[in-house]
GROMACS .gro file of C-alpha atoms in nm:
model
  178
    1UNK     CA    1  -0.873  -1.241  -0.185
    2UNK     CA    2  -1.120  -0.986  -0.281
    3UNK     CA    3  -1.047  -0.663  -0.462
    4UNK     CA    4  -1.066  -0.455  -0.135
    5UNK     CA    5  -0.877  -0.672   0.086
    6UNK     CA    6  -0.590  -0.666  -0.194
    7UNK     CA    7  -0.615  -0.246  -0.179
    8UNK     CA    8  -0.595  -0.265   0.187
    9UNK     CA    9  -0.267  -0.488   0.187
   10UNK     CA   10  -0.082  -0.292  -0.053
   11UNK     CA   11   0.040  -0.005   0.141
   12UNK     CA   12   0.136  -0.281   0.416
   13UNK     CA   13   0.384  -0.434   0.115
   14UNK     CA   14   0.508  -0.132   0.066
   15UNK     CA   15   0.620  -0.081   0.392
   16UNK     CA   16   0.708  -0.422   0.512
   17UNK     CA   17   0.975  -0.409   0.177
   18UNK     CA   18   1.080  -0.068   0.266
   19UNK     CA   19   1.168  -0.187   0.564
   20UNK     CA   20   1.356  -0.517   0.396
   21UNK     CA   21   1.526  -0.269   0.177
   22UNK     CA   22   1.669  -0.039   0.446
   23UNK     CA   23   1.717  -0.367   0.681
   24UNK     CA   24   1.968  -0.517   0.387
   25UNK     CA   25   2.166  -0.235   0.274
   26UNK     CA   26   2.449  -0.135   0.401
   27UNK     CA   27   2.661   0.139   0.263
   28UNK     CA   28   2.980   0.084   0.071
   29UNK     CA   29   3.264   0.198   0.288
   30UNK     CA   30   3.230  -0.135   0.442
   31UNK     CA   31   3.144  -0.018   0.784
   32UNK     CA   32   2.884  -0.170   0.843
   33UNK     CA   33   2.637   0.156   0.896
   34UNK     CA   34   2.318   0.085   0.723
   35UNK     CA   35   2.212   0.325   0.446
   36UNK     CA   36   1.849   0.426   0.384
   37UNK     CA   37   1.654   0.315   0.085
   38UNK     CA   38   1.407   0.535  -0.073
   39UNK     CA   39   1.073   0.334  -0.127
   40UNK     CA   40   0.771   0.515  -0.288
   41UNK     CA   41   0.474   0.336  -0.195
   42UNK     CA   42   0.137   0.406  -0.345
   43UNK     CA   43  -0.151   0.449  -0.097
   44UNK     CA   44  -0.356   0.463  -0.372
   45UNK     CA   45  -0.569   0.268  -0.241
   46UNK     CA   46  -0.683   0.402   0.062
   47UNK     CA   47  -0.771   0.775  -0.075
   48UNK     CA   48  -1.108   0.597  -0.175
   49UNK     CA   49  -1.076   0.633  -0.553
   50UNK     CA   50  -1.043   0.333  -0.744
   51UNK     CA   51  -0.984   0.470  -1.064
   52UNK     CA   52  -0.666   0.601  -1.126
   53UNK     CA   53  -0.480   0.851  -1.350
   54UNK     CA   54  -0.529   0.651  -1.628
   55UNK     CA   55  -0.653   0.772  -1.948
   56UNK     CA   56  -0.750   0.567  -2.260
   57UNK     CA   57  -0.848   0.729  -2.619
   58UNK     CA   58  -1.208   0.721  -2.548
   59UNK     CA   59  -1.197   0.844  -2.192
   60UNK     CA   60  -1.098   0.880  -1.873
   61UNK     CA   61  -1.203   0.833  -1.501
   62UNK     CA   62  -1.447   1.111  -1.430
   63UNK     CA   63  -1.510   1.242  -1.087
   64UNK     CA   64  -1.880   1.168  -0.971
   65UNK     CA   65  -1.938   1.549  -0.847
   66UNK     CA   66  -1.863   1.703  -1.175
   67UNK     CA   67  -2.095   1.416  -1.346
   68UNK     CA   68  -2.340   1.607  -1.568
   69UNK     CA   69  -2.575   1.338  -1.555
   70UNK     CA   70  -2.630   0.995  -1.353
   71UNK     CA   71  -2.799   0.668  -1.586
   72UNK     CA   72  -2.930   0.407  -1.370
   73UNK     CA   73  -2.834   0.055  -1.571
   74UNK     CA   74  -2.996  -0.298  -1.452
   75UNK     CA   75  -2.745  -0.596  -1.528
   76UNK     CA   76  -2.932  -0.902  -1.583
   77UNK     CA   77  -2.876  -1.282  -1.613
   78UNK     CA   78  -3.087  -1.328  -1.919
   79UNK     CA   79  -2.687  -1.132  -2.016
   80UNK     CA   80  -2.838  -0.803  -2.108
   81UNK     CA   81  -2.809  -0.468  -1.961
   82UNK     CA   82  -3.129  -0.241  -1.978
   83UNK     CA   83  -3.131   0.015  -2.104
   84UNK     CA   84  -2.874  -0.164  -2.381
   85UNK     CA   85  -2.795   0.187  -2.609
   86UNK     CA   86  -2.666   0.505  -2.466
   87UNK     CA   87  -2.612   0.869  -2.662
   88UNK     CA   88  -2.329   1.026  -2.464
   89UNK     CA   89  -2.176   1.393  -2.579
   90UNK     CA   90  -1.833   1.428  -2.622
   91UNK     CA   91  -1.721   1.623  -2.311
   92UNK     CA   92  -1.961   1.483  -2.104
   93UNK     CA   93  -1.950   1.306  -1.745
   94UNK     CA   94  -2.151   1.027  -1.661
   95UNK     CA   95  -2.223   0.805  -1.340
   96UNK     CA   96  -2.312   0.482  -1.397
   97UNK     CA   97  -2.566   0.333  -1.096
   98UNK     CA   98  -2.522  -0.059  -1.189
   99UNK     CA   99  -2.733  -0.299  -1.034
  100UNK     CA  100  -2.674  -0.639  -1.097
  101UNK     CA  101  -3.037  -0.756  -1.079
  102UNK     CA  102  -2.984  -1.119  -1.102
  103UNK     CA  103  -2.827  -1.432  -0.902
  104UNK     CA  104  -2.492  -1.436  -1.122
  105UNK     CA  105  -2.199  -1.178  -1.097
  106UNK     CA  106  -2.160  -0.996  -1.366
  107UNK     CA  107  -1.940  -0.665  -1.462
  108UNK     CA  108  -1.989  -0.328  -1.584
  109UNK     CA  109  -1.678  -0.289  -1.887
  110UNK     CA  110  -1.674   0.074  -2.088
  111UNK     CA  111  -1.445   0.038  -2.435
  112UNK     CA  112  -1.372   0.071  -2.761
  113UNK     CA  113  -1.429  -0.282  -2.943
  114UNK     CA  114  -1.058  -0.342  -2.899
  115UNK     CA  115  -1.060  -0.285  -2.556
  116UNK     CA  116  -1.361  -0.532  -2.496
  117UNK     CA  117  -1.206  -0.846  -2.684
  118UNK     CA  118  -0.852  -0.800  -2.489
  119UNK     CA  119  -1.018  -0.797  -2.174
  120UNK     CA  120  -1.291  -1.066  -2.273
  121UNK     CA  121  -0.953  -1.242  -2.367
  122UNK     CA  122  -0.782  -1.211  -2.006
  123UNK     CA  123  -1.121  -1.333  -1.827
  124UNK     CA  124  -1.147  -1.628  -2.031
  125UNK     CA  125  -0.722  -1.731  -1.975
  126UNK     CA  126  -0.863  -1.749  -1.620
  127UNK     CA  127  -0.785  -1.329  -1.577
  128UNK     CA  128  -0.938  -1.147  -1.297
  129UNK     CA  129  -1.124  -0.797  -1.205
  130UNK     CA  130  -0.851  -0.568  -1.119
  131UNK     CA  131  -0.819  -0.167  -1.106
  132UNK     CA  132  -0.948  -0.130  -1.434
  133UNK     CA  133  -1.073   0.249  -1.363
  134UNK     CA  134  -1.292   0.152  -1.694
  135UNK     CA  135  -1.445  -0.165  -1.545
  136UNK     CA  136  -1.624  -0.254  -1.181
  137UNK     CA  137  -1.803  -0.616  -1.111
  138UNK     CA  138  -2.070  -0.642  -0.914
  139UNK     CA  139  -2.210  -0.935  -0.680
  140UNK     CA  140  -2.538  -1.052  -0.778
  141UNK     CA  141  -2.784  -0.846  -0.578
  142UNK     CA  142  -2.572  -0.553  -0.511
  143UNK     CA  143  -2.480  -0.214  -0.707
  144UNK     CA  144  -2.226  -0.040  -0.765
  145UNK     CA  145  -2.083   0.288  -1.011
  146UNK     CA  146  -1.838   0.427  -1.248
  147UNK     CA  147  -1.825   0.769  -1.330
  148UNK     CA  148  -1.678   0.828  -1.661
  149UNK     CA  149  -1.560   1.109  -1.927
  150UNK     CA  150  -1.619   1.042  -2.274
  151UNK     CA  151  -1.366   1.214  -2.422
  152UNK     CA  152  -1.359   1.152  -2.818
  153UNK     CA  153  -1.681   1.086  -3.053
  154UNK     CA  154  -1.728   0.760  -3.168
  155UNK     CA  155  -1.898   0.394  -3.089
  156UNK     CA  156  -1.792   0.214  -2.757
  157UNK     CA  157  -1.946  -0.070  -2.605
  158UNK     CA  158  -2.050  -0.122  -2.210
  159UNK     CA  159  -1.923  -0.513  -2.170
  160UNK     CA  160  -2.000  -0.797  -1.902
  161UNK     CA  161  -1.663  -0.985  -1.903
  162UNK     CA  162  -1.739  -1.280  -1.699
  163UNK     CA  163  -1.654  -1.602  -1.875
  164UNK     CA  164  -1.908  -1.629  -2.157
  165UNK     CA  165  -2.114  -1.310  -2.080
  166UNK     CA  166  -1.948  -1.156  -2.342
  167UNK     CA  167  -2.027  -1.409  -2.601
  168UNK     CA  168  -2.366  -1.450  -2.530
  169UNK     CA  169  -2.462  -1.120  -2.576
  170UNK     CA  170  -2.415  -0.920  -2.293
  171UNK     CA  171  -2.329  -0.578  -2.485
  172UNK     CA  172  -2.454  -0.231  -2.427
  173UNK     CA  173  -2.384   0.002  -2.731
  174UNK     CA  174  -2.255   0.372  -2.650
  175UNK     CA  175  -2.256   0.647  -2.933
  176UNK     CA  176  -2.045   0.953  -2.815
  177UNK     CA  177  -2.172   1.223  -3.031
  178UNK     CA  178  -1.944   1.528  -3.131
   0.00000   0.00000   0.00000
């Protein structure tokens, strides 16, 4: 199942287990009348953002109409991205265009070091792409974007996660300037 069939089924869980919920319960007079069970179900998915409200000590989601800049990024199979460096400014907002260039998937990963190695971890235990708001993979041939606020100064990486990407290279250095 593909990421976006798995955000369009969601909200349909939701709602077939409210319904289970209020189906089962009964209230506890022992009359039989069926109580209501409240059920918050996210329909996250279906506002059209994939990234969350998640924050992380280097960053957090950015919204790409407040992006102060866009940087077009080619993701290649020779596992390289180009350009490979970036100087971001703390503060600043930044679309990623990502096109994977080449006949192998490959993914677009924004981090701190430790970040990078525990999700290069999960993809090699046989992990998948989730809702990472810091991460998107992209088919080979296609393109895709993240838009991102770099919140903190310091050195991230930009990481390609796919079983032995990683390893072989496939790094992008970032250097968020104060």
């Amino acid at each position: 199942m593909t990421t976006t069939q798995l955000k369009m089924a969601i909200p349909g869980v939701g709602v077939a287990l409210a319904l289970l919920l209020v189906g089962c319960s009964s209230d506890d007079d022992g009359g039989g009348a069926a109580t209501t069970a409240a059920v918050v179900v996210d329909d996250h998915a279906d506002d059209g953002d994939d990234h969350g409200d998640e924050s992380f000590a280097f960053g957090e989601p950015g919204d790409p109409a407040e992006a102060d800049r866009t940087i077009e990024v080619d993701m290649l199979d020779s596992m390289a991205f180009d350009p490979d460096e970036f100087e971001i400014a703390a503060g600043e907002t930044v679309t990623f265009e990502v096109t994977n260039t080449g006949d192998l998937e490959h993914d677009f990963t924004i981090g701190d070091v430790e970040t990078q190695e525990e999700h290069d971890a999960e993809m090699r235990e046989g992990g998948h792409m989730g809702d990472d708001p810091n991460a998107i993979a992209v088919a080979a041939g296609e393109s895709g974007s993240i838009t991102w606020t770099f919140t903190e100064p310091g050195d991230l990486e930009i990481g390609c996660h796919i079983p032995g990407h990683y390893a072989a290279g496939m790094v992008a250095e970032v250097t968020v300037t104060g």
